[in-house]
Amino acid sequence: MTDAETQVKTGTKRAPDEAHRPKLVTVTVDGVEKQVPAGTYVVSAFKQLVGVEASRELDEVVHGEFKPLDDTETIEIEHHEKFVSHVRTGSSS
């Protein structure tokens, strides 16, 4: 998957000579730092970009609290966001 397919949009404006290079930011996923282009991502595509298995859930850590992310929602990556993945939980009948 290319960055264009993964990224919904980029919100950063740069000089023309830098326009082809997206701004890279550091995010932490499961304790490992990763460099990704800043922008808005569909969660499922972001998981693929940072190496989280599609079968796992992804939570964003915001002020020490876990915020569950749905695979179909979008997230804004701007600076050093932190994420944790875990086995999906659910009820069985």
XYZ file of N, CA and C in Angstrom:
279
model
N 0.851 -1.174 0.000
C 0.000 0.000 0.000
C 0.896 1.236 0.000
N 0.616 2.182 -0.880
C 1.407 3.400 -0.970
C 0.918 4.407 0.061
N 1.761 5.418 0.330
C 1.363 6.470 1.262
C 0.084 7.147 0.791
N -0.066 7.320 -0.530
C -1.254 7.978 -1.068
C -2.505 7.161 -0.778
N -2.404 5.826 -0.822
C -3.549 4.983 -0.533
C -3.840 4.930 0.963
N -2.794 5.015 1.783
C -2.930 4.905 3.221
C -3.440 6.194 3.840
N -2.934 7.299 3.383
C -3.213 8.576 3.995
C -4.466 9.194 3.404
N -5.345 9.671 4.247
C -6.567 10.311 3.787
C -6.240 11.692 3.235
N -5.455 12.446 3.970
C -5.038 13.780 3.522
C -3.851 14.229 4.350
N -3.132 15.211 3.864
C -2.098 15.841 4.660
C -2.494 17.288 4.864
N -2.237 17.798 6.046
C -2.639 19.159 6.353
C -1.462 20.084 6.521
N -0.309 19.704 6.033
C 0.884 20.503 6.225
C 1.282 21.158 4.909
N 1.510 22.469 4.944
C 1.951 23.184 3.743
C 3.442 23.452 3.867
N 4.161 23.218 2.755
C 5.601 23.408 2.740
C 6.016 24.149 1.485
N 7.276 24.518 1.452
C 7.835 25.150 0.270
C 7.715 24.183 -0.904
N 7.632 24.692 -2.144
C 7.443 23.819 -3.310
C 8.472 22.696 -3.423
N 9.739 22.955 -3.058
C 10.750 21.903 -3.181
C 10.563 20.798 -2.150
N 9.789 21.054 -1.100
C 9.535 20.051 -0.079
C 8.149 19.421 -0.228
N 7.379 19.876 -1.200
C 5.995 19.420 -1.344
C 5.898 17.922 -1.594
N 6.883 17.347 -2.232
C 6.827 15.918 -2.530
C 7.241 15.055 -1.350
N 7.807 15.651 -0.316
C 8.224 14.899 0.869
C 7.311 15.242 2.037
N 6.477 14.292 2.485
C 5.612 14.584 3.633
C 6.434 14.719 4.915
N 5.939 15.530 5.829
C 6.593 15.703 7.123
C 6.487 14.399 7.903
N 7.616 13.875 8.340
C 7.609 12.655 9.145
C 7.523 13.016 10.619
N 6.720 12.264 11.352
C 6.598 12.431 12.795
C 6.839 11.080 13.450
N 7.203 11.110 14.713
C 7.445 9.885 15.464
C 6.210 9.542 16.276
N 5.754 8.304 16.147
C 4.680 7.786 16.980
C 5.228 6.557 17.695
N 4.624 6.214 18.811
C 5.031 5.015 19.541
C 3.888 4.006 19.481
N 4.203 2.793 19.023
C 3.220 1.725 18.926
C 3.767 0.527 19.687
N 3.072 0.136 20.736
C 3.504 -0.987 21.570
C 4.936 -0.807 22.066
N 5.272 0.437 22.441
C 6.584 0.734 22.998
C 7.693 0.913 21.979
N 7.371 0.816 20.685
C 8.372 0.953 19.630
C 8.105 2.239 18.850
N 9.140 3.073 18.704
C 8.983 4.308 17.947
C 9.014 4.021 16.455
N 8.112 4.684 15.721
C 8.005 4.536 14.265
C 7.906 5.922 13.651
N 8.485 6.077 12.466
C 8.390 7.324 11.709
C 7.304 7.165 10.654
N 6.316 8.066 10.665
C 5.232 8.028 9.690
C 4.967 9.438 9.186
N 4.416 9.572 7.988
C 4.042 10.906 7.503
C 2.898 11.476 8.339
N 2.983 12.754 8.680
C 1.889 13.417 9.396
C 0.674 13.458 8.486
N -0.512 13.396 9.077
C -1.736 13.488 8.293
C -2.878 12.748 8.942
N -3.944 12.573 8.191
C -5.135 11.891 8.664
C -5.183 10.508 8.035
N -5.437 9.499 8.855
C -5.443 8.112 8.404
C -6.718 7.406 8.819
N -7.156 6.464 8.012
C -8.168 5.502 8.435
C -7.423 4.544 9.360
N -7.999 4.219 10.504
C -7.311 3.408 11.516
C -6.792 2.094 10.940
N -7.591 1.399 10.141
C -7.150 0.116 9.587
C -5.908 0.285 8.716
N -5.828 1.359 7.942
C -4.658 1.616 7.106
C -3.463 2.014 7.964
N -3.702 2.795 9.025
C -2.623 3.186 9.926
C -2.028 1.959 10.598
N -2.878 1.021 11.013
C -2.394 -0.219 11.635
C -1.466 -0.960 10.675
N -1.853 -1.052 9.423
C -1.013 -1.725 8.429
C 0.313 -0.982 8.268
N 0.261 0.340 8.224
C 1.464 1.150 8.053
C 2.472 0.939 9.178
N 1.981 0.811 10.410
C 2.886 0.688 11.559
C 3.112 -0.755 12.000
N 2.568 -1.717 11.241
C 2.856 -3.118 11.512
C 2.002 -3.787 12.565
N 0.787 -3.283 12.774
C -0.138 -3.922 13.716
C -1.055 -4.845 12.914
N -1.166 -6.097 13.328
C -2.017 -7.058 12.637
C -3.464 -6.577 12.595
N -4.119 -6.820 11.475
C -5.513 -6.401 11.297
C -6.437 -7.010 12.346
N -6.083 -8.190 12.860
C -6.938 -8.872 13.836
C -6.867 -8.246 15.226
N -5.916 -7.347 15.455
C -5.750 -6.734 16.778
C -6.488 -5.403 16.847
N -6.886 -5.019 18.050
C -7.478 -3.708 18.287
C -6.358 -2.716 18.560
N -6.612 -1.448 18.275
C -5.633 -0.399 18.519
C -6.272 0.663 19.411
N -5.569 1.028 20.471
C -6.006 2.106 21.366
C -4.977 3.220 21.306
N -5.449 4.467 21.375
C -4.547 5.606 21.507
C -4.445 5.935 22.990
N -3.252 6.205 23.462
C -3.046 6.582 24.856
C -3.082 8.104 24.921
N -4.108 8.632 25.580
C -4.299 10.077 25.698
C -4.314 10.431 27.177
N -3.318 11.186 27.622
C -3.199 11.585 29.028
C -3.284 10.377 29.957
N -2.621 9.290 29.568
C -2.570 8.095 30.398
C -3.790 7.197 30.319
N -4.792 7.581 29.525
C -5.995 6.764 29.385
C -6.050 6.165 27.988
N -6.617 4.956 27.904
C -6.719 4.254 26.636
C -8.007 4.630 25.925
N -7.877 5.103 24.686
C -9.030 5.477 23.865
C -9.132 4.452 22.731
N -10.131 3.544 22.778
C -10.279 2.538 21.727
C -10.555 3.191 20.374
N -9.939 2.663 19.330
C -10.116 3.183 17.978
C -10.798 2.130 17.112
N -11.861 2.533 16.432
C -12.550 1.641 15.501
C -11.776 1.630 14.185
N -11.671 0.483 13.556
C -10.909 0.356 12.315
C -11.405 1.259 11.197
N -12.663 1.696 11.250
C -13.229 2.508 10.172
C -13.141 4.012 10.431
N -12.759 4.414 11.645
C -12.686 5.849 11.919
C -11.350 6.424 11.450
N -11.247 7.742 11.455
C -10.002 8.390 11.058
C -9.323 8.980 12.284
N -7.993 9.049 12.206
C -7.198 9.655 13.276
C -6.224 10.649 12.662
N -5.914 11.676 13.407
C -4.974 12.709 12.977
C -3.625 12.429 13.623
N -2.600 12.289 12.803
C -1.239 12.089 13.295
C -0.486 13.392 13.084
N -0.120 14.049 14.201
C 0.521 15.360 14.126
C 1.858 15.412 14.849
N 1.986 14.670 15.913
C 3.204 14.718 16.734
C 3.371 13.380 17.415
N 3.933 13.306 18.554
C 4.316 12.034 19.174
C 3.130 11.319 19.836
N 2.176 10.857 19.023
C 1.044 10.096 19.558
C 1.531 8.713 20.004
N 0.819 8.148 20.971
C 1.174 6.820 21.496
C -0.019 5.887 21.340
N 0.297 4.643 20.934
C -0.730 3.634 20.688
C -0.318 2.312 21.292
N -1.314 1.504 21.651
C -1.075 0.130 22.075
C -2.062 -0.757 21.337
N -1.594 -1.940 20.963
C -2.490 -2.902 20.322
C -2.726 -4.052 21.292
N -3.842 -4.745 21.096
C -4.157 -5.874 21.954
C -5.135 -6.790 21.239
N -5.251 -8.003 21.746
C -6.180 -8.978 21.190
C -7.594 -8.427 21.336
N -8.386 -8.614 20.301
C -9.781 -8.153 20.356
C -10.516 -8.881 21.468
N -11.345 -8.127 22.160
C -12.168 -8.726 23.213
C -13.614 -8.651 22.760
N -14.416 -9.537 23.237
C -15.827 -9.532 22.870
C -16.544 -10.634 23.600
N -17.834 -10.633 23.447
C -18.611 -11.669 24.118
C -18.947 -12.770 23.125
N -19.130 -13.947 23.649
C -19.559 -15.061 22.818
C -20.936 -15.501 23.259
N -21.668 -16.057 22.333
C -23.031 -16.463 22.695
C -23.139 -17.931 22.923
